[in-house]
Amino acid sequence: MNDILVRVENIRKSFGKNTVLDGVSFDIRKGSVKVIIGPSGTGKSTLLRCINMLAPPDSGKIWLQDTELTAKGTDLHQMRQKIGMVFQHFALFKHLKAIDNVALGLIRVKHLDRSAAYKKAMADLDKVGLAQHADKYPAQLSGGQQQRVGIARALAMDPLVMLFDEPTSALDPELIGEVLQVMQTLAKEGMTMVCVTHEMGFAKSVADEIIFMEAGHILEASPPQVMFSNPQNERTRSFLHKIAELYGETL
Amino acid sequence: MKFFAALVDYLPAFGHGLWLTVALTFIAAAIGFIASIPLVLAILYGRKAWKLLAKGFITLVRGTPLLVQLFFIYYGLPALGLRINPFVAALIGFILNSAAYQAEYLKGGFLAITTEQMEAAYSIGLTKWQAVRFIIFPQAFRFAIPALSNEIIYLVKYTSVAYIIQVPELLSQAKFFASDTFFHLETYLLIGAVYLALIWIVSKLTDALEKKLYIPGFDISHLR
Ligand SMILES: Nc1ncnc2c1ncn2[C@@H]1O[C@H](COP(=O)(O)OP(=O)(O)OP(=O)(O)O)[C@@H](O)[C@H]1O
Ligand SMILES: [Mg+2]
């Protein structure tokens, strides 16, 4: 089917003796939003880092449209710009102003001329509500603002899919909302997204599917209604309860 | 005073010595800095052979006394048919040393940068060398500025060692003057003050550079 954007096929990944991903498979449809949840150390971050080949899997295949990323000889630098990534600790380029963080890839990877690059970068900053902070350095921005710059930086490359690795877990509670709101807007506009997050409100309102991972496996994958009302697996059930307690959400 | 009267006659010689000291310092610092970049890149990102070569070079330079190196270049190399004038011999020695030390200081700057920076660079499609050039190096350099500034200050003082291989730099001139006139106390007091002034100027210059390159969030005060 050609509306499948990303295909993850039985990937395995170990660090030394520690098997982190133990045969993970799923498809991501164009325009869909997947939320990945699971206990700490289960391999959620590793899974995302496999998808954009920052941590290439030991075996298994990953496809982005018709390109097999795991194939030898794939131009990963060319492909990675099509996969946006948003980091838990923002990972902004600290020596560059917000606008330069966003424009850098446009200039160096997409080879836009400077004025076109800055125009586009400004539009992307505006999209996340930060046009007026374009000339600030990361250290001069709040966590929520930094994360929104991170989203704009990824967006600027016009990615086919965006990966979010706990984008709000390093934020003070009062700053989480502004980031989730940007993500929500993106989802509504049809951006294909894979989000590792334990913000269940967000998951409920925009996810097409929630994946529960444990110990390198997908234990359960189902739409939020099913996942929340009738989890199939006992482990899923108890994990959801734990999150509910932690985040004070009623499921 | 007799001392000052004698000094006036020697002023041109002192001027020349000062000029050589300054030239040795700045040429060695500048070329040493440029050379330190491929060295540190080889150590951190290079293929094995380059890495070994760079590490070997640094081990050799740091592991042997400066004077031994200068003697080797000035007295040793002529045995291989390479006759070098004292200034150039000293300059070569200082450049090699400064490159090795600056590479180490730069390395410290690189190590202060989290792997996330590299991953973020890759995630927007930069290649490894683009990431190093546009993301990692500019940050590493800023972290290394205080150490690099210190290196220049050391260099000012180290250049005085060149006197031993007949470079007529500041200390050599002082030595001539003192042994000619027997004003040992006054001469070395004066020359000490001149070095102090030079170093004061250098530290003002590097402070200005640090200010000019200042970026919020790169306050290295918390690392000190
Ligand atoms: N680069 C690495 N080298 C060695 N081990 C690693 C590396 N990256 C991850 N791991 C290990 O892999 C396991 C899974 O890590 P990962 O970060 O993917 O988990 P996670 O599900 O994202 O956890 P968290 O919820 O805490 O972020 C952990 O045991 C971790 O120590
Ligand atoms: Mg993680």
Coordinates of C-alpha atoms and ligand atoms in Angstrom, one line a residue:
Chain A
M1 CA 0.0 0.0 0.0
N2 CA 1.4 3.3 -0.9
D3 CA 0.1 5.3 2.0
I4 CA 2.6 3.6 4.2
L5 CA 5.3 6.1 4.9
V6 CA 7.5 4.3 7.3
R7 CA 7.8 0.5 7.6
V8 CA 9.7 -1.0 10.5
E9 CA 10.4 -4.6 9.9
N10 CA 11.5 -6.9 12.8
I11 CA 14.4 -4.7 14.0
R12 CA 16.8 -5.8 16.7
K13 CA 19.3 -3.8 18.5
S14 CA 21.7 -4.6 21.3
F15 CA 24.3 -2.6 23.1
G16 CA 26.9 -5.2 24.0
K17 CA 25.0 -8.0 25.9
N18 CA 22.0 -5.7 26.5
T19 CA 19.3 -6.5 24.0
V20 CA 17.3 -3.3 23.7
L21 CA 15.0 -4.0 20.7
D22 CA 14.0 -7.5 20.2
G23 CA 12.1 -7.8 17.0
V24 CA 9.9 -4.7 16.6
S25 CA 7.7 -4.2 13.6
F26 CA 5.0 -1.6 12.6
D27 CA 3.9 0.6 9.8
I28 CA 3.3 4.3 9.9
R29 CA 0.6 5.6 7.6
K30 CA 0.8 8.9 6.0
G31 CA -0.9 11.5 8.3
S32 CA -1.2 9.2 11.3
V33 CA 0.0 9.8 14.8
K34 CA 1.5 7.1 16.9
V35 CA 2.2 7.4 20.5
I36 CA 4.7 5.1 22.1
I37 CA 4.6 4.5 25.8
G38 CA 6.4 2.1 28.1
P39 CA 8.6 1.9 31.2
S40 CA 12.0 3.5 31.4
G41 CA 14.8 1.6 29.6
T42 CA 12.5 -0.3 27.3
G43 CA 14.0 0.9 24.1
K44 CA 11.6 3.7 23.1
S45 CA 14.3 6.2 22.5
T46 CA 16.4 3.6 20.8
L47 CA 13.5 2.8 18.5
L48 CA 13.2 6.4 17.4
R49 CA 16.9 6.6 16.9
C50 CA 16.8 3.5 14.7
I51 CA 14.1 5.0 12.5
N52 CA 16.3 7.9 11.5
M53 CA 19.4 5.6 11.7
L54 CA 21.2 7.6 14.4
A55 CA 21.4 4.1 16.0
P56 CA 21.3 1.7 13.1
P57 CA 19.6 -1.6 14.0
D58 CA 21.6 -4.8 14.1
S59 CA 19.1 -6.5 11.9
G60 CA 15.7 -5.9 10.4
K61 CA 14.7 -3.3 7.9
I62 CA 13.4 0.2 7.9
W63 CA 11.8 1.8 4.9
L64 CA 11.0 5.4 4.3
Q65 CA 8.6 5.3 1.3
D66 CA 10.5 3.3 -1.3
T67 CA 13.9 3.7 0.2
E68 CA 15.3 1.1 2.5
L69 CA 17.3 3.1 5.1
T70 CA 19.0 0.0 6.4
A71 CA 20.3 -0.9 3.0
K72 CA 24.0 -0.4 2.5
G73 CA 24.8 2.6 0.4
T74 CA 21.7 4.6 1.3
D75 CA 22.5 8.3 1.5
L76 CA 21.5 8.7 5.1
H77 CA 22.2 12.4 5.2
Q78 CA 19.9 12.9 2.3
M79 CA 17.2 10.8 3.9
R80 CA 17.5 12.2 7.4
Q81 CA 16.3 15.6 6.5
K82 CA 12.9 13.9 5.6
I83 CA 12.7 12.6 9.2
G84 CA 12.4 15.4 11.7
M85 CA 13.5 14.7 15.2
V86 CA 12.6 16.5 18.4
F87 CA 14.8 15.8 21.5
Q88 CA 13.9 15.4 25.1
H89 CA 16.5 18.0 26.1
F90 CA 15.9 20.2 23.0
A91 CA 19.5 19.7 21.7
L92 CA 19.4 23.2 20.2
F93 CA 22.7 24.4 18.7
K94 CA 23.6 26.5 21.7
H95 CA 26.0 28.9 19.8
L96 CA 23.3 29.9 17.3
K97 CA 20.3 32.2 17.6
A98 CA 16.9 30.7 17.3
I99 CA 16.6 31.8 13.7
D100 CA 20.0 30.4 12.8
N101 CA 19.1 27.1 14.4
V102 CA 16.2 26.9 12.0
A103 CA 18.0 28.3 9.0
L104 CA 21.1 26.2 9.2
G105 CA 19.7 23.1 7.6
L106 CA 18.0 25.1 4.9
I107 CA 21.4 26.7 4.0
R108 CA 23.8 23.8 4.4
V109 CA 21.6 20.8 3.5
K110 CA 18.9 22.2 1.2
H111 CA 21.2 24.8 -0.2
L112 CA 18.7 27.6 -0.2
D113 CA 20.2 31.1 -0.6
R114 CA 20.4 33.0 2.6
S115 CA 17.4 35.3 2.1
A116 CA 15.1 32.5 1.1
A117 CA 16.4 30.4 4.0
Y118 CA 15.8 33.1 6.6
K119 CA 12.4 33.9 5.2
K120 CA 11.4 30.2 5.5
A121 CA 13.1 29.9 8.9
M122 CA 11.1 33.0 10.1
A123 CA 7.9 31.5 8.9
D124 CA 8.6 28.3 10.8
L125 CA 9.4 30.2 13.9
D126 CA 6.2 32.1 13.5
K127 CA 4.3 28.8 13.2
V128 CA 5.5 27.8 16.7
G129 CA 4.8 31.3 18.0
L130 CA 8.4 32.5 18.4
A131 CA 8.9 35.0 15.6
Q132 CA 9.6 37.7 18.1
H133 CA 12.3 35.6 19.8
A134 CA 14.2 34.9 16.5
D135 CA 17.3 36.7 17.6
K136 CA 17.7 35.1 21.0
Y137 CA 20.2 32.4 21.9
P138 CA 18.9 29.2 23.3
A139 CA 20.2 30.1 26.8
Q140 CA 17.9 33.2 26.7
L141 CA 14.8 31.1 26.0
S142 CA 12.6 29.2 28.4
G143 CA 12.4 25.4 28.1
G144 CA 9.1 25.5 26.4
Q145 CA 10.4 28.1 23.9
Q146 CA 13.5 26.1 23.3
Q147 CA 11.5 23.0 22.5
R148 CA 9.4 25.0 20.1
V149 CA 12.5 26.2 18.3
G150 CA 13.5 22.5 18.2
I151 CA 10.2 21.7 16.5
A152 CA 10.6 24.6 14.1
R153 CA 14.2 23.4 13.2
A154 CA 12.8 20.0 12.3
L155 CA 9.8 21.4 10.5
A156 CA 12.0 23.7 8.4
M157 CA 13.3 20.7 6.5
D158 CA 9.8 19.8 5.4
P159 CA 10.0 16.3 6.8
L160 CA 7.7 13.5 5.8
V161 CA 7.5 12.3 9.4
M162 CA 8.4 13.8 12.7
L163 CA 9.8 11.8 15.7
F164 CA 9.3 13.2 19.2
D165 CA 11.3 11.7 22.0
E166 CA 9.6 12.8 25.3
P167 CA 9.4 16.4 24.1
T168 CA 7.8 17.6 27.3
S169 CA 9.4 15.5 30.0
A170 CA 12.2 18.0 30.7
L171 CA 9.8 20.9 31.0
D172 CA 8.2 22.6 34.0
P173 CA 4.5 21.7 34.2
E174 CA 3.4 25.2 33.2
L175 CA 5.4 25.0 30.0
I176 CA 4.2 21.6 28.8
G177 CA 1.0 23.0 27.4
E178 CA 2.6 25.4 24.8
V179 CA 4.6 22.5 23.3
L180 CA 1.7 20.1 23.3
Q181 CA -0.4 22.7 21.6
V182 CA 2.1 23.1 18.7
M183 CA 2.2 19.3 18.4
Q184 CA -1.5 19.1 18.4
T185 CA -1.7 21.7 15.6
L186 CA 0.8 19.7 13.6
A187 CA -1.2 16.6 14.0
K188 CA -4.4 18.3 12.9
E189 CA -2.6 19.6 9.8
G190 CA -1.8 16.1 8.8
M191 CA 1.8 15.7 9.9
T192 CA 2.8 12.1 10.3
M193 CA 4.2 11.8 13.8
V194 CA 5.7 9.2 16.1
C195 CA 5.7 10.5 19.7
V196 CA 7.2 8.9 22.7
T197 CA 5.3 10.6 25.5
H198 CA 3.4 9.9 28.6
E199 CA 1.0 12.9 28.1
M200 CA -2.1 10.8 27.9
G201 CA -4.4 13.8 27.2
F202 CA -2.4 14.4 24.1
A203 CA -2.5 10.7 23.2
K204 CA -6.2 10.6 23.6
S205 CA -6.9 13.6 21.5
V206 CA -4.6 13.0 18.5
A207 CA -3.2 9.5 18.5
D208 CA -4.4 7.0 16.0
E209 CA -2.6 4.3 17.8
I210 CA -0.9 3.8 21.1
I211 CA 2.0 1.3 21.2
F212 CA 2.9 -0.1 24.6
M213 CA 6.5 -1.3 24.7
E214 CA 8.3 -3.3 27.3
A215 CA 11.7 -4.9 27.3
G216 CA 12.3 -4.4 23.6
H217 CA 8.9 -5.8 22.5
I218 CA 5.6 -4.2 21.4
L219 CA 3.2 -5.7 23.9
E220 CA 0.1 -4.1 22.7
A221 CA -0.8 -1.7 19.9
S222 CA -4.3 -0.3 19.6
P223 CA -6.3 2.9 19.2
P224 CA -6.5 5.1 22.3
Q225 CA -10.2 4.2 23.0
V226 CA -9.4 0.5 23.1
M227 CA -6.1 1.0 24.9
F228 CA -7.6 3.1 27.7
S229 CA -10.9 1.3 28.1
N230 CA -10.0 -2.2 27.6
P231 CA -6.2 -3.0 27.5
Q232 CA -5.6 -6.5 26.4
N233 CA -2.5 -7.1 28.4
E234 CA -2.2 -7.1 32.2
R235 CA 1.2 -5.3 32.0
T236 CA -0.4 -2.5 29.9
R237 CA -3.2 -2.2 32.4
S238 CA -0.9 -1.8 35.3
F239 CA 1.4 0.6 33.4
L240 CA -1.5 2.8 32.4
H241 CA -2.5 2.9 36.1
K242 CA 0.9 4.0 37.1
I243 CA 1.0 6.8 34.6
A244 CA -2.5 7.9 35.7
E245 CA -1.2 8.2 39.2
L246 CA 2.0 9.9 38.2
Y247 CA 0.4 12.4 35.8
G248 CA -2.9 12.7 37.7
E249 CA -4.9 11.8 34.5
T250 CA -8.2 9.9 34.8
L251 CA -8.3 7.4 32.1
Chain B
M1 CA 71.9 57.6 36.5
K2 CA 74.6 55.5 34.9
F3 CA 72.2 52.6 34.2
F4 CA 69.8 54.7 32.2
A5 CA 72.6 56.3 30.3
A6 CA 74.0 52.9 29.3
L7 CA 70.5 51.7 28.5
V8 CA 69.9 54.5 26.0
D9 CA 72.8 53.2 23.9
Y10 CA 71.3 49.7 24.0
L11 CA 67.8 50.7 23.2
P12 CA 67.8 49.8 19.6
A13 CA 69.1 46.3 20.6
F14 CA 66.4 45.9 23.2
G15 CA 63.9 47.1 20.7
H16 CA 65.1 44.4 18.3
G17 CA 65.0 41.8 21.0
L18 CA 61.4 42.8 22.0
W19 CA 60.4 42.6 18.4
L20 CA 61.8 39.0 18.1
T21 CA 60.0 38.0 21.3
V22 CA 56.7 39.3 20.1
A23 CA 57.2 37.8 16.7
L24 CA 58.1 34.4 18.1
T25 CA 55.0 34.5 20.4
F26 CA 52.5 35.5 17.8
I27 CA 53.7 33.5 14.9
A28 CA 54.0 30.4 17.0
A29 CA 50.5 31.0 18.6
A30 CA 48.9 31.6 15.2
I31 CA 50.4 28.8 13.2
G32 CA 50.2 26.5 16.2
F33 CA 46.5 27.2 16.4
I34 CA 45.9 26.5 12.8
A35 CA 47.9 23.3 13.1
S36 CA 46.1 22.3 16.2
I37 CA 42.8 22.0 14.4
P38 CA 43.7 19.1 12.1
L39 CA 45.5 17.5 15.0
V40 CA 42.4 17.5 17.3
L41 CA 40.1 16.5 14.5
A42 CA 42.4 13.6 13.7
I43 CA 42.4 12.5 17.3
L44 CA 38.6 12.8 17.8
Y45 CA 37.2 11.9 14.4
G46 CA 40.1 10.6 12.2
R47 CA 40.8 7.2 10.9
K48 CA 43.0 5.0 13.0
A49 CA 46.3 5.9 11.2
W50 CA 45.7 9.6 11.4
K51 CA 44.6 9.3 15.0
L52 CA 47.8 7.4 15.9
L53 CA 50.0 9.9 14.0
A54 CA 48.4 12.8 15.8
K55 CA 48.6 11.2 19.2
G56 CA 52.2 10.1 18.5
F57 CA 53.1 13.7 17.6
I58 CA 51.6 15.1 20.8
T59 CA 53.1 12.4 23.0
L60 CA 56.5 13.2 21.5
V61 CA 56.3 16.9 21.9
R62 CA 54.8 16.9 25.4
G63 CA 57.0 14.1 26.5
T64 CA 60.4 15.7 25.8
P65 CA 61.9 18.9 27.2
L66 CA 61.5 22.0 25.1
L67 CA 65.3 22.6 25.3
V68 CA 66.0 19.1 24.0
Q69 CA 63.8 19.8 21.0
L70 CA 65.4 23.1 20.3
F71 CA 68.9 21.7 20.6
F72 CA 67.8 18.8 18.3
I73 CA 66.5 21.3 15.7
Y74 CA 69.4 23.8 15.9
Y75 CA 72.4 21.6 16.7
G76 CA 71.1 18.2 15.6
L77 CA 69.5 18.8 12.2
P78 CA 72.7 20.3 10.6
A79 CA 74.2 16.8 10.9
L80 CA 71.6 15.8 8.4
G81 CA 72.6 18.7 6.2
L82 CA 69.7 20.9 7.4
R83 CA 71.2 24.2 8.6
I84 CA 68.6 26.5 10.0
N85 CA 69.1 30.0 11.4
P86 CA 68.4 30.4 15.2
F87 CA 65.2 32.3 14.8
V88 CA 63.7 29.8 12.4
A89 CA 64.8 26.9 14.6
A90 CA 63.2 28.4 17.6
L91 CA 60.1 29.3 15.7
I92 CA 59.8 25.7 14.5
G93 CA 60.2 24.4 18.1
F94 CA 57.6 26.8 19.5
I95 CA 55.1 26.1 16.7
L96 CA 55.4 22.3 17.2
N97 CA 54.9 22.8 21.0
S98 CA 52.1 25.3 20.7
A99 CA 50.2 23.1 18.2
A100 CA 50.5 20.1 20.5
Y101 CA 49.3 22.0 23.6
Q102 CA 46.6 23.9 21.7
A103 CA 45.3 20.6 20.3
E104 CA 44.9 19.3 23.9
Y105 CA 43.1 22.5 25.0
L106 CA 40.8 22.3 22.0
K107 CA 40.1 18.7 22.8
G108 CA 39.0 19.7 26.2
G109 CA 36.5 22.0 24.5
F110 CA 35.2 19.3 22.3
L111 CA 34.7 17.0 25.2
A112 CA 32.5 19.6 26.9
I113 CA 29.9 19.1 24.1
T114 CA 27.2 16.6 24.5
T115 CA 26.6 13.9 21.9
E116 CA 23.1 15.2 21.5
Q117 CA 24.6 18.2 19.5
M118 CA 26.0 15.8 17.0
E119 CA 22.7 13.8 16.8
A120 CA 20.7 17.0 16.3
A121 CA 23.1 18.0 13.5
Y122 CA 22.7 14.6 11.8
S123 CA 18.9 14.7 12.3
I124 CA 18.6 17.7 10.0
G125 CA 20.7 16.1 7.4
L126 CA 24.2 17.5 8.0
T127 CA 27.1 15.3 7.2
K128 CA 29.7 14.5 9.8
W129 CA 32.1 17.2 8.6
Q130 CA 29.4 19.8 8.3
A131 CA 28.3 18.9 11.8
V132 CA 31.9 19.3 13.1
R133 CA 32.5 22.5 11.2
F134 CA 29.2 24.3 11.9
I135 CA 28.0 22.9 15.2
I136 CA 30.8 21.2 17.2
F137 CA 33.9 23.2 16.5
P138 CA 32.4 26.7 17.1
Q139 CA 31.2 25.6 20.5
A140 CA 34.4 23.7 21.3
F141 CA 36.5 26.7 20.4
R142 CA 34.5 28.9 22.7
F143 CA 34.9 26.5 25.6
A144 CA 38.7 26.4 24.9
I145 CA 39.3 30.2 24.7
P146 CA 40.4 30.6 28.3
A147 CA 42.9 27.7 28.0
L148 CA 44.1 29.0 24.6
S149 CA 44.6 32.4 26.1
N150 CA 46.8 30.9 28.8
E151 CA 48.8 29.2 26.1
I152 CA 49.8 32.5 24.6
I153 CA 50.8 33.8 28.0
Y154 CA 53.0 30.7 28.4
L155 CA 54.5 31.3 25.0
V156 CA 55.6 34.8 25.8
K157 CA 57.6 33.4 28.6
Y158 CA 58.9 30.3 26.8
T159 CA 60.3 32.4 24.0
S160 CA 63.1 33.4 26.5
V161 CA 64.4 29.9 26.2
A162 CA 65.4 30.7 22.6
Y163 CA 68.2 32.7 24.0
I164 CA 70.1 29.4 24.6
I165 CA 70.2 28.7 20.9
Q166 CA 71.5 32.2 20.1
V167 CA 68.3 33.9 19.1
P168 CA 68.8 37.6 20.0
E169 CA 65.5 38.0 21.6
L170 CA 64.7 40.1 24.7
L171 CA 66.4 38.0 27.3
S172 CA 69.6 37.6 25.1
Q173 CA 69.8 41.4 24.8
A174 CA 69.4 41.7 28.5
K175 CA 72.2 39.2 29.1
F176 CA 74.6 41.0 26.7
F177 CA 73.8 44.3 28.3
A178 CA 74.1 43.0 31.9
S179 CA 77.4 41.3 31.3
D180 CA 78.8 44.4 29.4
T181 CA 77.7 46.9 32.0
F182 CA 77.5 44.8 35.2
F183 CA 74.0 46.3 36.0
H184 CA 72.7 42.8 36.6
L185 CA 70.1 43.7 39.3
E186 CA 68.7 46.6 37.4
T187 CA 68.6 44.8 34.0
Y188 CA 66.7 41.8 35.1
L189 CA 64.3 43.9 37.1
L190 CA 63.6 45.9 34.0
I191 CA 63.3 42.9 31.7
G192 CA 61.0 41.2 34.2
A193 CA 58.8 44.3 34.0
V194 CA 58.8 44.2 30.2
Y195 CA 57.6 40.6 30.2
L196 CA 55.0 41.5 32.8
A197 CA 53.8 44.3 30.5
L198 CA 53.7 42.1 27.5
I199 CA 51.6 39.5 29.3
W200 CA 49.3 42.2 30.6
I201 CA 48.7 43.3 27.0
V202 CA 48.2 39.7 25.8
S203 CA 45.6 39.1 28.5
K204 CA 43.8 42.3 27.6
L205 CA 43.7 41.2 24.0
T206 CA 42.4 37.7 24.8
D207 CA 39.8 39.2 27.2
A208 CA 38.6 41.4 24.4
L209 CA 38.4 38.4 22.1
E210 CA 36.5 36.5 24.7
K211 CA 34.0 39.4 25.0
K212 CA 33.7 39.8 21.3
L213 CA 32.9 36.1 20.8
Y214 CA 30.6 36.0 23.9
I215 CA 27.4 34.0 23.5
P216 CA 24.8 33.7 26.2
G217 CA 25.0 30.2 27.7
F218 CA 28.7 29.9 27.1
D219 CA 29.7 31.3 30.4
I220 CA 32.6 29.1 31.2
S221 CA 32.7 30.5 34.7
H222 CA 30.9 27.4 36.0
L223 CA 33.6 25.2 34.5
R224 CA 36.4 27.0 36.2
Ligands
LIG1 N1 24.3 4.4 23.2 C1 24.1 3.4 24.1 N2 25.0 2.6 24.6 C2 24.8 1.6 25.4 N3 23.5 1.4 25.9 C3 22.5 2.2 25.5 C4 22.7 3.2 24.6 N4 21.5 3.8 24.4 C5 20.7 3.2 25.1 N5 21.2 2.2 25.8 C6 20.5 1.2 26.7 O1 19.4 0.7 26.1 C7 18.3 0.6 27.0 C8 17.1 1.3 26.4 O2 17.4 2.7 26.4 P1 16.4 3.7 25.8 O3 16.9 5.0 26.0 O4 16.0 3.4 24.4 O5 15.1 3.5 26.7 P2 13.8 4.4 26.9 O6 12.7 3.4 26.7 O7 13.9 5.5 26.0 O8 13.9 4.8 28.4 P3 13.5 6.2 29.0 O9 12.0 6.2 29.2 O10 14.2 6.2 30.3 O11 13.9 7.3 28.1 C9 18.8 1.1 28.3 O12 19.1 0.0 29.1 C10 20.0 1.9 28.0 O13 20.9 1.9 29.0
MG2 MG 14.0 7.6 26.2

